mmCIF file of C-alpha atoms in Angstrom:
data_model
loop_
_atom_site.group_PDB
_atom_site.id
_atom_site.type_symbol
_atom_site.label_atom_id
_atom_site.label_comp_id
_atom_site.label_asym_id
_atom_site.label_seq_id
_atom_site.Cartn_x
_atom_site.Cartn_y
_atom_site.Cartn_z
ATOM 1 C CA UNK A 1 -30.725 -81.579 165.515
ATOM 2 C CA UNK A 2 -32.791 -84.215 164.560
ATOM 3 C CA UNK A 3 -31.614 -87.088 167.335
ATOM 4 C CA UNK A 4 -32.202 -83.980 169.735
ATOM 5 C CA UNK A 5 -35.722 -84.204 168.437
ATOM 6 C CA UNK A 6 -36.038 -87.422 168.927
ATOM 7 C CA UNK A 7 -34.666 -87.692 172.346
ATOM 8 C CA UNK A 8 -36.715 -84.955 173.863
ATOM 9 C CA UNK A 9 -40.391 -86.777 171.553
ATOM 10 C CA UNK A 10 -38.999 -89.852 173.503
ATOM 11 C CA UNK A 11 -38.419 -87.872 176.730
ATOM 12 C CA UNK A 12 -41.661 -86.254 176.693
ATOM 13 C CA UNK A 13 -43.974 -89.770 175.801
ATOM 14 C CA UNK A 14 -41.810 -90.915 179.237
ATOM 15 C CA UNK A 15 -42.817 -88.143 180.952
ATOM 16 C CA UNK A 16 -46.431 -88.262 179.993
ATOM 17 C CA UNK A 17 -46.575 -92.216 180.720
ATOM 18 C CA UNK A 18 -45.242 -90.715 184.270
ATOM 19 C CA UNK A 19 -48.026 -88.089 185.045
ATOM 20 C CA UNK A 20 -51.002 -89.835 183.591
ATOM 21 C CA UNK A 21 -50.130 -93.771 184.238
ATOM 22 C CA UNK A 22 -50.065 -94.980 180.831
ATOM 23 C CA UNK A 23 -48.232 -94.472 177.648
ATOM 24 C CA UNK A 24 -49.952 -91.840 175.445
ATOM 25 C CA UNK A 25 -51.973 -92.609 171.901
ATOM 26 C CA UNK A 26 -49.810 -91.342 169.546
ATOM 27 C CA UNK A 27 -50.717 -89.841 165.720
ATOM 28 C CA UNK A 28 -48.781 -91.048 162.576
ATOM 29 C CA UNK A 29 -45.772 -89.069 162.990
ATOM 30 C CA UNK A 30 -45.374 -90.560 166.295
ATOM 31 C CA UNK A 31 -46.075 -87.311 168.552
ATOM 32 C CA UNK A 32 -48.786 -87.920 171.436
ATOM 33 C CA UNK A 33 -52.702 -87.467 170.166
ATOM 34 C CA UNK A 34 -55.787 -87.395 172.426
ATOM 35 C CA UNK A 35 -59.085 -86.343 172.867
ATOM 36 C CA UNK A 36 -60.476 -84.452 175.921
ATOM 37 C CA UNK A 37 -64.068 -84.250 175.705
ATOM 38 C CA UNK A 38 -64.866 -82.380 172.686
ATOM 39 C CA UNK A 39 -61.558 -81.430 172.052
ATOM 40 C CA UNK A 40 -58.540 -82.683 170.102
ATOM 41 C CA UNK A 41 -55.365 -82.333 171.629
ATOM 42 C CA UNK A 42 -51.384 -82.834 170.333
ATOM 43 C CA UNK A 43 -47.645 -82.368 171.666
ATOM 44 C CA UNK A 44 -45.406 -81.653 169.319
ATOM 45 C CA UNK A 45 -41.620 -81.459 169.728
ATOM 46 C CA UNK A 46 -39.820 -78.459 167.319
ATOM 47 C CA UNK A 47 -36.465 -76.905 166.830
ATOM 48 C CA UNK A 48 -36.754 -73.161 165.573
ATOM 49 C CA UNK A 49 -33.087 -72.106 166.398
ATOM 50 C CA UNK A 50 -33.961 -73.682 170.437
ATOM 51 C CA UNK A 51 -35.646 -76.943 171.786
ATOM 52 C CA UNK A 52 -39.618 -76.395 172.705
ATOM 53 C CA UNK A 53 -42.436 -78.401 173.729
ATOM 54 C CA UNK A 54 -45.480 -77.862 172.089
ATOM 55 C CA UNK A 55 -48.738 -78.556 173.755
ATOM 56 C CA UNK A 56 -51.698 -77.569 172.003
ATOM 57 C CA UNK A 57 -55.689 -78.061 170.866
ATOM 58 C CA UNK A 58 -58.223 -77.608 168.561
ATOM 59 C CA UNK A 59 -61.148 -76.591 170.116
ATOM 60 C CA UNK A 60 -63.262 -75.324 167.296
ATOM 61 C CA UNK A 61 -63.608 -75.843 163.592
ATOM 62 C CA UNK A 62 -65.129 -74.196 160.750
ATOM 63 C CA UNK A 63 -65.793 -70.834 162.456
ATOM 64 C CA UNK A 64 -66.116 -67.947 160.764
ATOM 65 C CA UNK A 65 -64.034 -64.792 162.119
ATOM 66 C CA UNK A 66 -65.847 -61.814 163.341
ATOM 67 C CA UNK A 67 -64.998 -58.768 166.155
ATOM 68 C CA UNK A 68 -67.014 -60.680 168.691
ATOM 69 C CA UNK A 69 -65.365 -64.299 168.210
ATOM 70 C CA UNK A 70 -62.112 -62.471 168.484
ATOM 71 C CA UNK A 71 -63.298 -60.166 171.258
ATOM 72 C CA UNK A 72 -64.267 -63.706 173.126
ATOM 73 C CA UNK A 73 -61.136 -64.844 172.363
ATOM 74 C CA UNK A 74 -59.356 -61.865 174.205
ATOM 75 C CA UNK A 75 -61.670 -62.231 177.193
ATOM 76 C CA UNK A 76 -60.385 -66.438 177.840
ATOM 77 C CA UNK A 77 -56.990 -64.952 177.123
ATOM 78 C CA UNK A 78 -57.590 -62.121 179.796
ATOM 79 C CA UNK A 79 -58.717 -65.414 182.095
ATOM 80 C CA UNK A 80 -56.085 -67.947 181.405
ATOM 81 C CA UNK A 81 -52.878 -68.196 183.561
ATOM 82 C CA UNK A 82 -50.561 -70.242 180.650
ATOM 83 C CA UNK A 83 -52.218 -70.835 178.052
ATOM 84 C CA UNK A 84 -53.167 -68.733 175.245
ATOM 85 C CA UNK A 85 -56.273 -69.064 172.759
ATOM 86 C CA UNK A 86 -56.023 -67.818 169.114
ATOM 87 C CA UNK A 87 -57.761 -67.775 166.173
ATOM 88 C CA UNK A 88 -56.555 -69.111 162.451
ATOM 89 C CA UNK A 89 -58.315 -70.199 158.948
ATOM 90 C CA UNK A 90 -61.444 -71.232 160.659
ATOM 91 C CA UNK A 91 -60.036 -72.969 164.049
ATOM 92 C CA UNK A 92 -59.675 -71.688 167.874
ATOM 93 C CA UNK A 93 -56.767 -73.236 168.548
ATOM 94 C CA UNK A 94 -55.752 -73.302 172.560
ATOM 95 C CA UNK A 95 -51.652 -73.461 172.871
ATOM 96 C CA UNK A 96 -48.720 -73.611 175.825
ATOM 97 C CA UNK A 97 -45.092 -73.642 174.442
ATOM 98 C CA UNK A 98 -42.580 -75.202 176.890
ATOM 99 C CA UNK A 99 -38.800 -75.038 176.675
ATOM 100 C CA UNK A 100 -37.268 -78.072 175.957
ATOM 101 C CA UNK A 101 -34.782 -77.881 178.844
ATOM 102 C CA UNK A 102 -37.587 -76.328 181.482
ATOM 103 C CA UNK A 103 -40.070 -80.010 181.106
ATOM 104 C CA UNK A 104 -39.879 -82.653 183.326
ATOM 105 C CA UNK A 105 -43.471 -84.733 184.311
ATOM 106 C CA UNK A 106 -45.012 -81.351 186.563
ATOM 107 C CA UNK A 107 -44.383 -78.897 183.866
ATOM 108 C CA UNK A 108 -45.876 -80.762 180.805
ATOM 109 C CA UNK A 109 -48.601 -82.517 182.565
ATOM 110 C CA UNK A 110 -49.526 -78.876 183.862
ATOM 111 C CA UNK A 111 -49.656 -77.341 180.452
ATOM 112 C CA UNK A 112 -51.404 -80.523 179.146
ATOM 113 C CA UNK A 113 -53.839 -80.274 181.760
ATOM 114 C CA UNK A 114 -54.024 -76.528 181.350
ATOM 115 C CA UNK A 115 -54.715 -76.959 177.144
ATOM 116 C CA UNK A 116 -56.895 -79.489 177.176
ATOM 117 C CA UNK A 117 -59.326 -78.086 180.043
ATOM 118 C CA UNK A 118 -59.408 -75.005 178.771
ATOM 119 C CA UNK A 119 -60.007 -76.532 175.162
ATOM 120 C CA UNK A 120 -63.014 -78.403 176.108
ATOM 121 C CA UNK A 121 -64.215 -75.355 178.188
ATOM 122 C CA UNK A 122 -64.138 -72.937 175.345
ATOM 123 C CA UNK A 123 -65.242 -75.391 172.212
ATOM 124 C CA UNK A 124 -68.871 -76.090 172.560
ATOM 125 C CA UNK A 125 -70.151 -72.506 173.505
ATOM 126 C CA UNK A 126 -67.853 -71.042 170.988
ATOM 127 C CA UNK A 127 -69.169 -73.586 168.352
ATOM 128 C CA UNK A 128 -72.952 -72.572 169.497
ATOM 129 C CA UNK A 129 -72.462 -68.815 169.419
ATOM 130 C CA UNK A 130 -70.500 -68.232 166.226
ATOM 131 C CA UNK A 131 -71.064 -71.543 164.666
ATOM 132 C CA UNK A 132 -68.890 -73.867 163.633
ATOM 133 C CA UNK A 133 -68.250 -77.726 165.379
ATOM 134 C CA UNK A 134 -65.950 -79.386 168.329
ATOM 135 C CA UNK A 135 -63.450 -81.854 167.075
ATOM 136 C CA UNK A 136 -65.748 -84.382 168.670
ATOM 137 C CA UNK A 137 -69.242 -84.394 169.933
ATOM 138 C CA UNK A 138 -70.459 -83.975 173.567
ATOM 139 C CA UNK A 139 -70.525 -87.348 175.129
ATOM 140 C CA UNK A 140 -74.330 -87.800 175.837
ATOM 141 C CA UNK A 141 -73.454 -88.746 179.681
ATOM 142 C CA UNK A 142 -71.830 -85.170 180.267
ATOM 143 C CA UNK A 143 -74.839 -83.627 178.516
ATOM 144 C CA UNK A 144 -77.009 -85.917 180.706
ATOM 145 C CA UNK A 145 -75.030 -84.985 183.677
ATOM 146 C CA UNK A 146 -75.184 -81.235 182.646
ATOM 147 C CA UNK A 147 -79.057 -81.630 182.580
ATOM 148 C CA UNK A 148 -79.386 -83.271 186.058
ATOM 149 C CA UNK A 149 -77.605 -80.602 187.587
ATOM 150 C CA UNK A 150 -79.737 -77.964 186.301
#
């Protein structure tokens, strides 16, 4: 199982060289790592009895549960088409699992595209209302953009 792993990891850097024009930053294991605004962002290849794709973010640390993070939560859920937001020891995590066998270049970049977006949507209001911090701080050029607009 583990050249299968290492095929599709291979596979899916290829494919994500192919949708975004250059070969992804990867973490020390190897799997591709990147920042979207204020959001940190992974895929991960795994084997739990069948092949997935793993394409997922952190979009808030150190929050504290409560019903009305969790009830925020289940409203972006409610939104979202395919990907899911969830809660767990003091991150909102945003997630999209793809089958090994169903990615090619359209479906990952999609669910990368999809994670990430709604990631950086989601982290700095969440991290305002019921505390807590982004992965990475607001670039000052979208808060000055933000400001202009208003």
């Amino acid at each position: 199982m583990e050249h299968e792993l290492r095929w599709l990891r291979a596979y899916v850097i290829d494919c994500l060289e192919e949708t975004f024009g250059e070969p992804p930053d990867t973490d020390g294991g190897g799997e591709p790592a990147f920042r979207q605004g204020t959001a940190a962002c992974f895929v991960n290849c795994h084997d739990g009895g069948f092949p997935v794709v793993r394409v997922w973010a952190v979009a808030v640390t150190g929050v504290r549960s409560s019903a009305k993070l969790l009830r925020e939560i289940n409203d972006v859920n409610a939104l979202t088409k395919t990907a899911h937001v969830y809660y767990s020891d003091g991150l909102v995590y945003v997630e999209q699992t793809l089958h090994a066998h169903g990615v090619d270049d359209q479906t990952l970049g999609q669910a990368v595209v999809a994670v990430s977006g709604v990631a950086n949507d989601i982290g700095s209001l969440m991290a305002m209302t019921f505390g807590g911090d982004t992965p990475y701080p607001a670039d000052l050029e979208d808060v000055d953009a933000h400001d202009e607009a208003a």
